[in-house]
Amino acid sequence: MPISASENTVTITHQSNSNTSVSISLFGATTLSWKVNGEEKLWLSEKAILDGTKAVRGGIPIVFPRFGPPNPDHAATKALPQHGFARNSKWEFLGQVDPHSAQFGLSPDQLTSDFEKQWPFQFKAILTFTLKETSLDLKFEVENDDTKPWDFTFLCHTYFKIPEISKVEVDGLQKVTYYDQLTKKSEVRDSTVTFDQELDQIYYDVPSQLRIKSENTKLFKIQTNSNLSDAVVWNPWIEKSGSMADFAPHDGYKNMVCVESGHVKKFETLLPKEKWTASVEYTAEN
Ligand code: BG6
């Protein structure tokens, strides 16, 4: 059975390789596990809270309708928590599209009354996950079901599992302008992104293909379509990860890197009945 559903988790297993699978929680439609030929490709905290009372620390949380902390100057989203409500809401399993694809939906009907008050707009969002032999494809579609326009940003907050952060580099962001969330400065990078301390940077207008490598071995290819033109690169390192109660083990920062494809440079405005689609394909290359 390629797609199986338990109470809160849906698992797609590859038809020709039972060791290749993806598991998605209804809480946040968060991918909890992506295995290629038996090997886990996503980092999930040992203390991740999986009962929907908090966003999952690890896997692929979905950030919508705002990225980052609330901005008091942005009236429509200023009441929302950091990274919006999609990752904290219970999505509906809509069923399978084909043996390797499953869909999840979110609309105001599933939001808590607090979220509904904080973001009082009608919308319909659909996430489609497709499992391939060595790839995982995520497609996000959102429609404005309201009579007035609304704004949003979107991001896939992907925690890749890696062998050792100090040996890892993110390739493809050379010559791209980024905003450093720690120094609060904008800069242009001339080399690949490497890690020897906490790093939290937003890259704007990035190439559609990025790579995560370890000592020249390709680990992951990240291929986006045109609507995911930004990328956040994040590793909390020692102090910040130590301050997060749901981050474990304490040295888990060595085995994770977030390379988050998104649309975050500016808010996108959707007019009534308008739709917006974005997709990203992750390929495990090793
Ligand atoms: C990243 C942000 O996307 O998410 C960081 O750039 C933030 O600033 C990180 O710390 C984790 O956020 P959260 O809300 O899941 O702890």
PDB file of C-alpha atoms and ligand atoms in Angstrom:
ATOM      1  CA  MET A   1       0.000   0.000   0.000  1.00  0.00           C
ATOM      2  CA  PRO A   2       2.035   3.050  -1.154  1.00  0.00           C
ATOM      3  CA  ILE A   3       0.008   5.551   0.913  1.00  0.00           C
ATOM      4  CA  SER A   4      -1.097   4.757   4.441  1.00  0.00           C
ATOM      5  CA  ALA A   5      -2.782   7.042   6.945  1.00  0.00           C
ATOM      6  CA  SER A   6      -2.854   6.689  10.721  1.00  0.00           C
ATOM      7  CA  GLU A   7      -4.628   9.097  13.052  1.00  0.00           C
ATOM      8  CA  ASN A   8      -2.197  11.997  12.599  1.00  0.00           C
ATOM      9  CA  THR A   9       0.397  10.873  10.059  1.00  0.00           C
ATOM     10  CA  VAL A  10       0.338   9.997   6.375  1.00  0.00           C
ATOM     11  CA  THR A  11       3.150   7.908   4.909  1.00  0.00           C
ATOM     12  CA  ILE A  12       3.977   7.481   1.242  1.00  0.00           C
ATOM     13  CA  THR A  13       6.175   4.492   0.457  1.00  0.00           C
ATOM     14  CA  HIS A  14       7.855   4.175  -2.910  1.00  0.00           C
ATOM     15  CA  GLN A  15       6.289   1.436  -5.008  1.00  0.00           C
ATOM     16  CA  SER A  16       9.579   0.004  -6.216  1.00  0.00           C
ATOM     17  CA  ASN A  17      11.597   0.491  -2.999  1.00  0.00           C
ATOM     18  CA  SER A  18       9.918  -0.036   0.362  1.00  0.00           C
ATOM     19  CA  ASN A  19      12.914   1.623   2.083  1.00  0.00           C
ATOM     20  CA  THR A  20      12.110   4.955   0.434  1.00  0.00           C
ATOM     21  CA  SER A  21       9.309   6.849   2.144  1.00  0.00           C
ATOM     22  CA  VAL A  22       8.033  10.169   3.415  1.00  0.00           C
ATOM     23  CA  SER A  23       5.902  10.735   6.527  1.00  0.00           C
ATOM     24  CA  ILE A  24       3.816  13.853   6.952  1.00  0.00           C
ATOM     25  CA  SER A  25       2.092  14.911  10.159  1.00  0.00           C
ATOM     26  CA  LEU A  26      -1.326  16.530   9.969  1.00  0.00           C
ATOM     27  CA  PHE A  27       0.031  19.035  12.503  1.00  0.00           C
ATOM     28  CA  GLY A  28       1.362  21.742  10.237  1.00  0.00           C
ATOM     29  CA  ALA A  29       1.459  19.315   7.280  1.00  0.00           C
ATOM     30  CA  THR A  30       5.020  19.004   8.564  1.00  0.00           C
ATOM     31  CA  THR A  31       7.214  16.388   6.923  1.00  0.00           C
ATOM     32  CA  LEU A  32       8.677  14.403   9.821  1.00  0.00           C
ATOM     33  CA  SER A  33      10.788  11.939   7.894  1.00  0.00           C
ATOM     34  CA  TRP A  34      12.085  11.459   4.357  1.00  0.00           C
ATOM     35  CA  LYS A  35      14.020   8.246   3.833  1.00  0.00           C
ATOM     36  CA  VAL A  36      15.856   7.361   0.660  1.00  0.00           C
ATOM     37  CA  ASN A  37      16.842   3.724   0.510  1.00  0.00           C
ATOM     38  CA  GLY A  38      16.609   3.458   4.281  1.00  0.00           C
ATOM     39  CA  GLU A  39      18.631   6.583   5.032  1.00  0.00           C
ATOM     40  CA  GLU A  40      16.971   9.513   6.829  1.00  0.00           C
ATOM     41  CA  LYS A  41      17.465  12.813   4.992  1.00  0.00           C
ATOM     42  CA  LEU A  42      15.757  15.232   7.398  1.00  0.00           C
ATOM     43  CA  TRP A  43      16.834  16.270  10.863  1.00  0.00           C
ATOM     44  CA  LEU A  44      14.172  15.987  13.560  1.00  0.00           C
ATOM     45  CA  SER A  45      14.861  17.045  17.139  1.00  0.00           C
ATOM     46  CA  GLU A  46      14.650  14.245  19.713  1.00  0.00           C
ATOM     47  CA  LYS A  47      12.529  16.660  21.759  1.00  0.00           C
ATOM     48  CA  ALA A  48      10.310  17.818  18.889  1.00  0.00           C
ATOM     49  CA  ILE A  49       6.727  18.264  20.080  1.00  0.00           C
ATOM     50  CA  LEU A  50       4.532  16.216  17.785  1.00  0.00           C
ATOM     51  CA  ASP A  51       1.070  16.657  19.325  1.00  0.00           C
ATOM     52  CA  GLY A  52       0.257  19.956  17.632  1.00  0.00           C
ATOM     53  CA  THR A  53       0.733  22.129  20.721  1.00  0.00           C
ATOM     54  CA  LYS A  54       3.879  23.672  19.203  1.00  0.00           C
ATOM     55  CA  ALA A  55       5.477  23.836  15.756  1.00  0.00           C
ATOM     56  CA  VAL A  56       7.671  20.798  15.073  1.00  0.00           C
ATOM     57  CA  ARG A  57      11.408  21.401  15.611  1.00  0.00           C
ATOM     58  CA  GLY A  58      12.794  19.723  12.531  1.00  0.00           C
ATOM     59  CA  GLY A  59      11.585  18.104   9.315  1.00  0.00           C
ATOM     60  CA  ILE A  60       9.853  20.544   6.971  1.00  0.00           C
ATOM     61  CA  PRO A  61       7.565  23.012   8.786  1.00  0.00           C
ATOM     62  CA  ILE A  62       5.538  25.230   6.456  1.00  0.00           C
ATOM     63  CA  VAL A  63       5.730  28.980   7.024  1.00  0.00           C
ATOM     64  CA  PHE A  64       2.586  30.897   5.949  1.00  0.00           C
ATOM     65  CA  PRO A  65       1.206  33.610   5.842  1.00  0.00           C
ATOM     66  CA  ARG A  66       4.203  35.429   7.285  1.00  0.00           C
ATOM     67  CA  PHE A  67       7.886  34.685   7.661  1.00  0.00           C
ATOM     68  CA  GLY A  68       9.702  35.923  10.756  1.00  0.00           C
ATOM     69  CA  PRO A  69       8.581  37.694  13.895  1.00  0.00           C
ATOM     70  CA  PRO A  70       5.486  39.907  13.858  1.00  0.00           C
ATOM     71  CA  ASN A  71       6.183  43.317  12.373  1.00  0.00           C
ATOM     72  CA  PRO A  72       4.146  46.055  14.099  1.00  0.00           C
ATOM     73  CA  ASP A  73       4.217  48.075  10.854  1.00  0.00           C
ATOM     74  CA  HIS A  74       2.425  45.359   8.872  1.00  0.00           C
ATOM     75  CA  ALA A  75      -1.197  45.710   9.969  1.00  0.00           C
ATOM     76  CA  ALA A  76      -2.541  42.534   8.330  1.00  0.00           C
ATOM     77  CA  THR A  77      -0.101  40.111   9.990  1.00  0.00           C
ATOM     78  CA  LYS A  78       1.195  41.950  13.057  1.00  0.00           C
ATOM     79  CA  ALA A  79      -0.975  39.888  15.431  1.00  0.00           C
ATOM     80  CA  LEU A  80       0.327  36.538  14.131  1.00  0.00           C
ATOM     81  CA  PRO A  81       3.025  34.529  15.883  1.00  0.00           C
ATOM     82  CA  GLN A  82       6.529  34.099  14.395  1.00  0.00           C
ATOM     83  CA  HIS A  83       6.338  32.243  11.033  1.00  0.00           C
ATOM     84  CA  GLY A  84       2.508  32.408  10.879  1.00  0.00           C
ATOM     85  CA  PHE A  85      -0.123  29.792  11.645  1.00  0.00           C
ATOM     86  CA  ALA A  86       0.295  27.078   8.973  1.00  0.00           C
ATOM     87  CA  ARG A  87       2.901  25.172  10.989  1.00  0.00           C
ATOM     88  CA  ASN A  88       0.698  25.321  14.116  1.00  0.00           C
ATOM     89  CA  SER A  89      -2.591  24.271  12.511  1.00  0.00           C
ATOM     90  CA  LYS A  90      -4.076  20.843  11.906  1.00  0.00           C
ATOM     91  CA  TRP A  91      -4.327  20.274   8.160  1.00  0.00           C
ATOM     92  CA  GLU A  92      -6.810  17.946   6.505  1.00  0.00           C
ATOM     93  CA  PHE A  93      -5.591  14.903   4.574  1.00  0.00           C
ATOM     94  CA  LEU A  94      -7.330  15.293   1.214  1.00  0.00           C
ATOM     95  CA  GLY A  95      -6.237  11.925  -0.127  1.00  0.00           C
ATOM     96  CA  GLN A  96      -3.895  10.540  -2.709  1.00  0.00           C
ATOM     97  CA  VAL A  97      -3.478  12.002  -6.168  1.00  0.00           C
ATOM     98  CA  ASP A  98      -1.596   8.962  -7.441  1.00  0.00           C
ATOM     99  CA  PRO A  99       0.370   6.197  -5.674  1.00  0.00           C
ATOM    100  CA  HIS A 100       3.255   8.600  -4.948  1.00  0.00           C
ATOM    101  CA  SER A 101       1.422  11.859  -4.216  1.00  0.00           C
ATOM    102  CA  ALA A 102      -0.659  12.950  -1.246  1.00  0.00           C
ATOM    103  CA  GLN A 103      -2.505  16.214  -0.664  1.00  0.00           C
ATOM    104  CA  PHE A 104      -3.285  18.235   2.457  1.00  0.00           C
ATOM    105  CA  GLY A 105      -5.570  21.228   2.799  1.00  0.00           C
ATOM    106  CA  LEU A 106      -5.932  24.197   5.111  1.00  0.00           C
ATOM    107  CA  SER A 107      -8.718  26.771   5.246  1.00  0.00           C
ATOM    108  CA  PRO A 108     -10.168  29.019   7.985  1.00  0.00           C
ATOM    109  CA  ASP A 109     -12.443  26.113   9.084  1.00  0.00           C
ATOM    110  CA  GLN A 110      -9.389  24.400  10.591  1.00  0.00           C
ATOM    111  CA  LEU A 111      -7.874  27.445  12.301  1.00  0.00           C
ATOM    112  CA  THR A 112      -8.171  28.077  16.013  1.00  0.00           C
ATOM    113  CA  SER A 113     -10.444  30.993  16.862  1.00  0.00           C
ATOM    114  CA  ASP A 114      -7.339  32.968  17.900  1.00  0.00           C
ATOM    115  CA  PHE A 115      -5.706  32.508  14.483  1.00  0.00           C
ATOM    116  CA  GLU A 116      -8.984  33.362  12.759  1.00  0.00           C
ATOM    117  CA  LYS A 117      -9.125  36.625  14.686  1.00  0.00           C
ATOM    118  CA  GLN A 118      -5.453  37.354  14.035  1.00  0.00           C
ATOM    119  CA  TRP A 119      -5.829  36.818  10.277  1.00  0.00           C
ATOM    120  CA  PRO A 120      -9.501  37.301   9.351  1.00  0.00           C
ATOM    121  CA  PHE A 121      -9.292  36.337   5.665  1.00  0.00           C
ATOM    122  CA  GLN A 122     -10.834  33.553   3.605  1.00  0.00           C
ATOM    123  CA  PHE A 123      -8.307  31.315   1.859  1.00  0.00           C
ATOM    124  CA  LYS A 124      -7.764  27.790   0.643  1.00  0.00           C
ATOM    125  CA  ALA A 125      -4.269  26.232   0.724  1.00  0.00           C
ATOM    126  CA  ILE A 126      -3.267  22.862  -0.723  1.00  0.00           C
ATOM    127  CA  LEU A 127       0.061  21.143  -0.242  1.00  0.00           C
ATOM    128  CA  THR A 128       0.982  18.247  -2.513  1.00  0.00           C
ATOM    129  CA  PHE A 129       3.870  15.941  -1.619  1.00  0.00           C
ATOM    130  CA  THR A 130       5.262  13.657  -4.318  1.00  0.00           C
ATOM    131  CA  LEU A 131       7.819  10.981  -3.541  1.00  0.00           C
ATOM    132  CA  LYS A 132      10.228   9.915  -6.269  1.00  0.00           C
ATOM    133  CA  GLU A 133      13.122   7.471  -6.215  1.00  0.00           C
ATOM    134  CA  THR A 134      15.633   9.960  -4.820  1.00  0.00           C
ATOM    135  CA  SER A 135      13.542  13.145  -4.680  1.00  0.00           C
ATOM    136  CA  LEU A 136      10.757  14.745  -2.713  1.00  0.00           C
ATOM    137  CA  ASP A 137       8.581  17.350  -4.370  1.00  0.00           C
ATOM    138  CA  LEU A 138       6.474  19.909  -2.466  1.00  0.00           C
ATOM    139  CA  LYS A 139       3.882  22.019  -4.221  1.00  0.00           C
ATOM    140  CA  PHE A 140       1.980  24.786  -2.414  1.00  0.00           C
ATOM    141  CA  GLU A 141      -1.143  26.321  -3.931  1.00  0.00           C
ATOM    142  CA  VAL A 142      -3.128  29.051  -2.249  1.00  0.00           C
ATOM    143  CA  GLU A 143      -6.271  30.831  -3.345  1.00  0.00           C
ATOM    144  CA  ASN A 144      -7.887  34.012  -2.088  1.00  0.00           C
ATOM    145  CA  ASP A 145     -11.498  33.053  -1.262  1.00  0.00           C
ATOM    146  CA  ASP A 146     -12.243  36.456   0.211  1.00  0.00           C
ATOM    147  CA  THR A 147     -13.876  39.541  -1.275  1.00  0.00           C
ATOM    148  CA  LYS A 148     -10.839  41.654  -0.386  1.00  0.00           C
ATOM    149  CA  PRO A 149      -7.132  41.280  -1.196  1.00  0.00           C
ATOM    150  CA  TRP A 150      -4.659  39.952   1.367  1.00  0.00           C
ATOM    151  CA  ASP A 151      -0.880  39.679   1.649  1.00  0.00           C
ATOM    152  CA  PHE A 152       1.383  36.808   2.562  1.00  0.00           C
ATOM    153  CA  THR A 153       4.896  35.432   2.561  1.00  0.00           C
ATOM    154  CA  PHE A 154       5.734  31.717   2.325  1.00  0.00           C
ATOM    155  CA  LEU A 155       8.661  29.434   3.099  1.00  0.00           C
ATOM    156  CA  CYS A 156       9.583  25.762   3.490  1.00  0.00           C
ATOM    157  CA  HIS A 157      11.626  25.670   6.702  1.00  0.00           C
ATOM    158  CA  THR A 158      13.581  22.545   5.750  1.00  0.00           C
ATOM    159  CA  TYR A 159      15.975  20.977   8.257  1.00  0.00           C
ATOM    160  CA  PHE A 160      18.405  18.833   6.225  1.00  0.00           C
ATOM    161  CA  LYS A 161      20.260  16.075   8.030  1.00  0.00           C
ATOM    162  CA  ILE A 162      23.993  16.378   7.426  1.00  0.00           C
ATOM    163  CA  PRO A 163      27.061  14.490   8.674  1.00  0.00           C
ATOM    164  CA  GLU A 164      28.970  17.449  10.220  1.00  0.00           C
ATOM    165  CA  ILE A 165      28.147  21.161   9.954  1.00  0.00           C
ATOM    166  CA  SER A 166      31.779  22.354   9.949  1.00  0.00           C
ATOM    167  CA  LYS A 167      32.375  20.378   6.728  1.00  0.00           C
ATOM    168  CA  VAL A 168      29.222  21.494   4.966  1.00  0.00           C
ATOM    169  CA  GLU A 169      28.816  24.248   2.411  1.00  0.00           C
ATOM    170  CA  VAL A 170      25.835  25.679   0.565  1.00  0.00           C
ATOM    171  CA  ASP A 171      26.690  26.294  -3.057  1.00  0.00           C
ATOM    172  CA  GLY A 172      24.860  28.684  -5.412  1.00  0.00           C
ATOM    173  CA  LEU A 173      24.550  31.788  -3.238  1.00  0.00           C
ATOM    174  CA  GLN A 174      27.787  33.371  -4.402  1.00  0.00           C
ATOM    175  CA  LYS A 175      27.251  36.969  -5.648  1.00  0.00           C
ATOM    176  CA  VAL A 176      23.774  37.040  -4.078  1.00  0.00           C
ATOM    177  CA  THR A 177      22.808  39.891  -1.745  1.00  0.00           C
ATOM    178  CA  TYR A 178      21.771  38.766   1.707  1.00  0.00           C
ATOM    179  CA  TYR A 179      20.510  40.301   4.894  1.00  0.00           C
ATOM    180  CA  ASP A 180      22.299  39.043   7.976  1.00  0.00           C
ATOM    181  CA  GLN A 181      19.714  38.734  10.739  1.00  0.00           C
ATOM    182  CA  LEU A 182      22.449  38.685  13.401  1.00  0.00           C
ATOM    183  CA  THR A 183      24.564  41.689  12.330  1.00  0.00           C
ATOM    184  CA  LYS A 184      21.511  43.472  10.811  1.00  0.00           C
ATOM    185  CA  LYS A 185      23.583  44.296   7.719  1.00  0.00           C
ATOM    186  CA  SER A 186      23.159  43.562   4.006  1.00  0.00           C
ATOM    187  CA  GLU A 187      26.128  42.073   2.230  1.00  0.00           C
ATOM    188  CA  VAL A 188      27.127  40.156  -0.889  1.00  0.00           C
ATOM    189  CA  ARG A 189      28.835  36.828  -0.537  1.00  0.00           C
ATOM    190  CA  ASP A 190      31.746  35.879  -2.798  1.00  0.00           C
ATOM    191  CA  SER A 191      32.143  32.266  -1.700  1.00  0.00           C
ATOM    192  CA  THR A 192      29.963  29.308  -0.731  1.00  0.00           C
ATOM    193  CA  VAL A 193      28.250  29.478   2.670  1.00  0.00           C
ATOM    194  CA  THR A 194      30.223  27.659   5.364  1.00  0.00           C
ATOM    195  CA  PHE A 195      29.578  27.383   9.095  1.00  0.00           C
ATOM    196  CA  ASP A 196      31.747  28.045  12.143  1.00  0.00           C
ATOM    197  CA  GLN A 197      29.259  29.932  14.322  1.00  0.00           C
ATOM    198  CA  GLU A 198      25.547  30.806  14.489  1.00  0.00           C
ATOM    199  CA  LEU A 199      24.323  31.845  11.058  1.00  0.00           C
ATOM    200  CA  ASP A 200      20.948  33.376  10.118  1.00  0.00           C
ATOM    201  CA  GLN A 201      20.891  34.981   6.678  1.00  0.00           C
ATOM    202  CA  ILE A 202      18.172  35.798   4.140  1.00  0.00           C
ATOM    203  CA  TYR A 203      19.280  35.642   0.509  1.00  0.00           C
ATOM    204  CA  TYR A 204      17.209  37.503  -2.069  1.00  0.00           C
ATOM    205  CA  ASP A 205      16.633  36.572  -5.722  1.00  0.00           C
ATOM    206  CA  VAL A 206      18.641  33.380  -5.593  1.00  0.00           C
ATOM    207  CA  PRO A 207      19.321  30.957  -8.484  1.00  0.00           C
ATOM    208  CA  SER A 208      16.724  28.218  -8.924  1.00  0.00           C
ATOM    209  CA  GLN A 209      19.267  25.517  -8.074  1.00  0.00           C
ATOM    210  CA  LEU A 210      21.221  25.327  -4.830  1.00  0.00           C
ATOM    211  CA  ARG A 211      23.361  22.513  -3.467  1.00  0.00           C
ATOM    212  CA  ILE A 212      24.377  21.324  -0.061  1.00  0.00           C
ATOM    213  CA  LYS A 213      27.777  19.653  -0.149  1.00  0.00           C
ATOM    214  CA  SER A 214      30.121  18.086   2.345  1.00  0.00           C
ATOM    215  CA  GLU A 215      33.832  18.108   1.505  1.00  0.00           C
ATOM    216  CA  ASN A 216      32.986  18.268  -2.208  1.00  0.00           C
ATOM    217  CA  THR A 217      30.506  15.402  -2.008  1.00  0.00           C
ATOM    218  CA  LYS A 218      27.052  16.474  -3.174  1.00  0.00           C
ATOM    219  CA  LEU A 219      24.430  15.818  -0.490  1.00  0.00           C
ATOM    220  CA  PHE A 220      21.289  17.612  -1.706  1.00  0.00           C
ATOM    221  CA  LYS A 221      20.070  19.504  -4.749  1.00  0.00           C
ATOM    222  CA  ILE A 222      17.349  22.096  -4.115  1.00  0.00           C
ATOM    223  CA  GLN A 223      15.456  23.003  -7.267  1.00  0.00           C
ATOM    224  CA  THR A 224      12.746  25.673  -7.065  1.00  0.00           C
ATOM    225  CA  ASN A 225      10.343  27.237  -9.496  1.00  0.00           C
ATOM    226  CA  SER A 226      10.183  30.992 -10.074  1.00  0.00           C
ATOM    227  CA  ASN A 227       7.941  31.777  -7.102  1.00  0.00           C
ATOM    228  CA  LEU A 228      10.498  30.722  -4.514  1.00  0.00           C
ATOM    229  CA  SER A 229      13.152  33.284  -5.267  1.00  0.00           C
ATOM    230  CA  ASP A 230      14.559  33.736  -1.757  1.00  0.00           C
ATOM    231  CA  ALA A 231      16.402  31.419   0.609  1.00  0.00           C
ATOM    232  CA  VAL A 232      17.071  31.540   4.328  1.00  0.00           C
ATOM    233  CA  VAL A 233      20.156  29.736   5.615  1.00  0.00           C
ATOM    234  CA  TRP A 234      20.139  28.991   9.333  1.00  0.00           C
ATOM    235  CA  ASN A 235      22.159  27.089  11.882  1.00  0.00           C
ATOM    236  CA  PRO A 236      21.613  27.991  15.551  1.00  0.00           C
ATOM    237  CA  TRP A 237      25.030  26.699  16.704  1.00  0.00           C
ATOM    238  CA  ILE A 238      25.750  26.081  20.414  1.00  0.00           C
ATOM    239  CA  GLU A 239      24.210  28.917  22.417  1.00  0.00           C
ATOM    240  CA  LYS A 240      21.013  29.447  20.456  1.00  0.00           C
ATOM    241  CA  SER A 241      20.242  25.713  20.150  1.00  0.00           C
ATOM    242  CA  GLY A 242      20.892  25.397  23.908  1.00  0.00           C
ATOM    243  CA  SER A 243      18.243  28.047  24.525  1.00  0.00           C
ATOM    244  CA  MET A 244      15.546  26.087  22.664  1.00  0.00           C
ATOM    245  CA  ALA A 245      13.736  23.674  24.991  1.00  0.00           C
ATOM    246  CA  ASP A 246      12.648  21.450  22.078  1.00  0.00           C
ATOM    247  CA  PHE A 247      16.136  21.143  20.514  1.00  0.00           C
ATOM    248  CA  ALA A 248      17.923  17.842  21.208  1.00  0.00           C
ATOM    249  CA  PRO A 249      20.464  16.385  21.466  1.00  0.00           C
ATOM    250  CA  HIS A 250      22.439  19.394  22.717  1.00  0.00           C
ATOM    251  CA  ASP A 251      24.997  18.987  19.906  1.00  0.00           C
ATOM    252  CA  GLY A 252      22.292  18.335  17.299  1.00  0.00           C
ATOM    253  CA  TYR A 253      23.236  21.611  15.559  1.00  0.00           C
ATOM    254  CA  LYS A 254      26.222  19.711  14.122  1.00  0.00           C
ATOM    255  CA  ASN A 255      23.910  17.432  12.139  1.00  0.00           C
ATOM    256  CA  MET A 256      21.414  19.913  10.736  1.00  0.00           C
ATOM    257  CA  VAL A 257      21.317  22.818   8.368  1.00  0.00           C
ATOM    258  CA  CYS A 258      18.239  24.759   7.336  1.00  0.00           C
ATOM    259  CA  VAL A 259      18.177  25.909   3.733  1.00  0.00           C
ATOM    260  CA  GLU A 260      14.706  27.366   3.444  1.00  0.00           C
ATOM    261  CA  SER A 261      13.296  28.149   0.014  1.00  0.00           C
ATOM    262  CA  GLY A 262      10.725  30.897   0.171  1.00  0.00           C
ATOM    263  CA  HIS A 263       9.078  34.041  -1.028  1.00  0.00           C
ATOM    264  CA  VAL A 264       9.952  36.474   1.738  1.00  0.00           C
ATOM    265  CA  LYS A 265      11.578  39.567   0.223  1.00  0.00           C
ATOM    266  CA  LYS A 266       8.246  41.323   0.065  1.00  0.00           C
ATOM    267  CA  PHE A 267       4.641  40.416   0.723  1.00  0.00           C
ATOM    268  CA  GLU A 268       2.749  38.970  -2.218  1.00  0.00           C
ATOM    269  CA  THR A 269      -0.765  40.385  -2.632  1.00  0.00           C
ATOM    270  CA  LEU A 270      -3.526  38.045  -3.782  1.00  0.00           C
ATOM    271  CA  LEU A 271      -6.678  39.604  -5.184  1.00  0.00           C
ATOM    272  CA  PRO A 272     -10.068  37.886  -4.681  1.00  0.00           C
ATOM    273  CA  LYS A 273     -10.166  34.539  -6.553  1.00  0.00           C
ATOM    274  CA  GLU A 274      -6.468  34.816  -7.449  1.00  0.00           C
ATOM    275  CA  LYS A 275      -4.214  31.773  -6.976  1.00  0.00           C
ATOM    276  CA  TRP A 276      -0.491  31.479  -6.278  1.00  0.00           C
ATOM    277  CA  THR A 277       1.648  28.381  -6.674  1.00  0.00           C
ATOM    278  CA  ALA A 278       5.167  27.530  -5.605  1.00  0.00           C
ATOM    279  CA  SER A 279       7.135  24.319  -5.694  1.00  0.00           C
ATOM    280  CA  VAL A 280      10.452  22.905  -4.673  1.00  0.00           C
ATOM    281  CA  GLU A 281      12.107  19.576  -5.373  1.00  0.00           C
ATOM    282  CA  TYR A 282      14.733  18.144  -3.040  1.00  0.00           C
ATOM    283  CA  THR A 283      17.043  15.484  -4.427  1.00  0.00           C
ATOM    284  CA  ALA A 284      19.242  13.346  -2.222  1.00  0.00           C
ATOM    285  CA  GLU A 285      22.482  13.054  -4.177  1.00  0.00           C
ATOM    286  CA  ASN A 286      24.404  10.785  -1.890  1.00  0.00           C
TER     287      ASN A 286
HETATM  288  C1  BG6 B   1      14.644  30.824  10.682  1.00  0.00           C
HETATM  289  C2  BG6 B   1      14.874  32.275  11.051  1.00  0.00           C
HETATM  290  O1  BG6 B   1      13.918  30.757   9.486  1.00  0.00           O
HETATM  291  O2  BG6 B   1      13.883  30.196  11.706  1.00  0.00           O
HETATM  292  C3  BG6 B   1      15.548  32.348  12.422  1.00  0.00           C
HETATM  293  O3  BG6 B   1      15.673  32.895  10.070  1.00  0.00           O
HETATM  294  C4  BG6 B   1      14.754  31.584  13.458  1.00  0.00           C
HETATM  295  O4  BG6 B   1      15.685  33.710  12.798  1.00  0.00           O
HETATM  296  C5  BG6 B   1      14.539  30.151  12.946  1.00  0.00           C
HETATM  297  O5  BG6 B   1      15.460  31.574  14.683  1.00  0.00           O
HETATM  298  C6  BG6 B   1      13.737  29.264  13.899  1.00  0.00           C
HETATM  299  O6  BG6 B   1      12.522  29.834  14.189  1.00  0.00           O
HETATM  300  P1  BG6 B   1      11.513  29.125  15.180  1.00  0.00           P
HETATM  301  O7  BG6 B   1      10.353  30.055  15.312  1.00  0.00           O
HETATM  302  O8  BG6 B   1      11.137  27.811  14.567  1.00  0.00           O
HETATM  303  O9  BG6 B   1      12.271  28.941  16.481  1.00  0.00           O
END
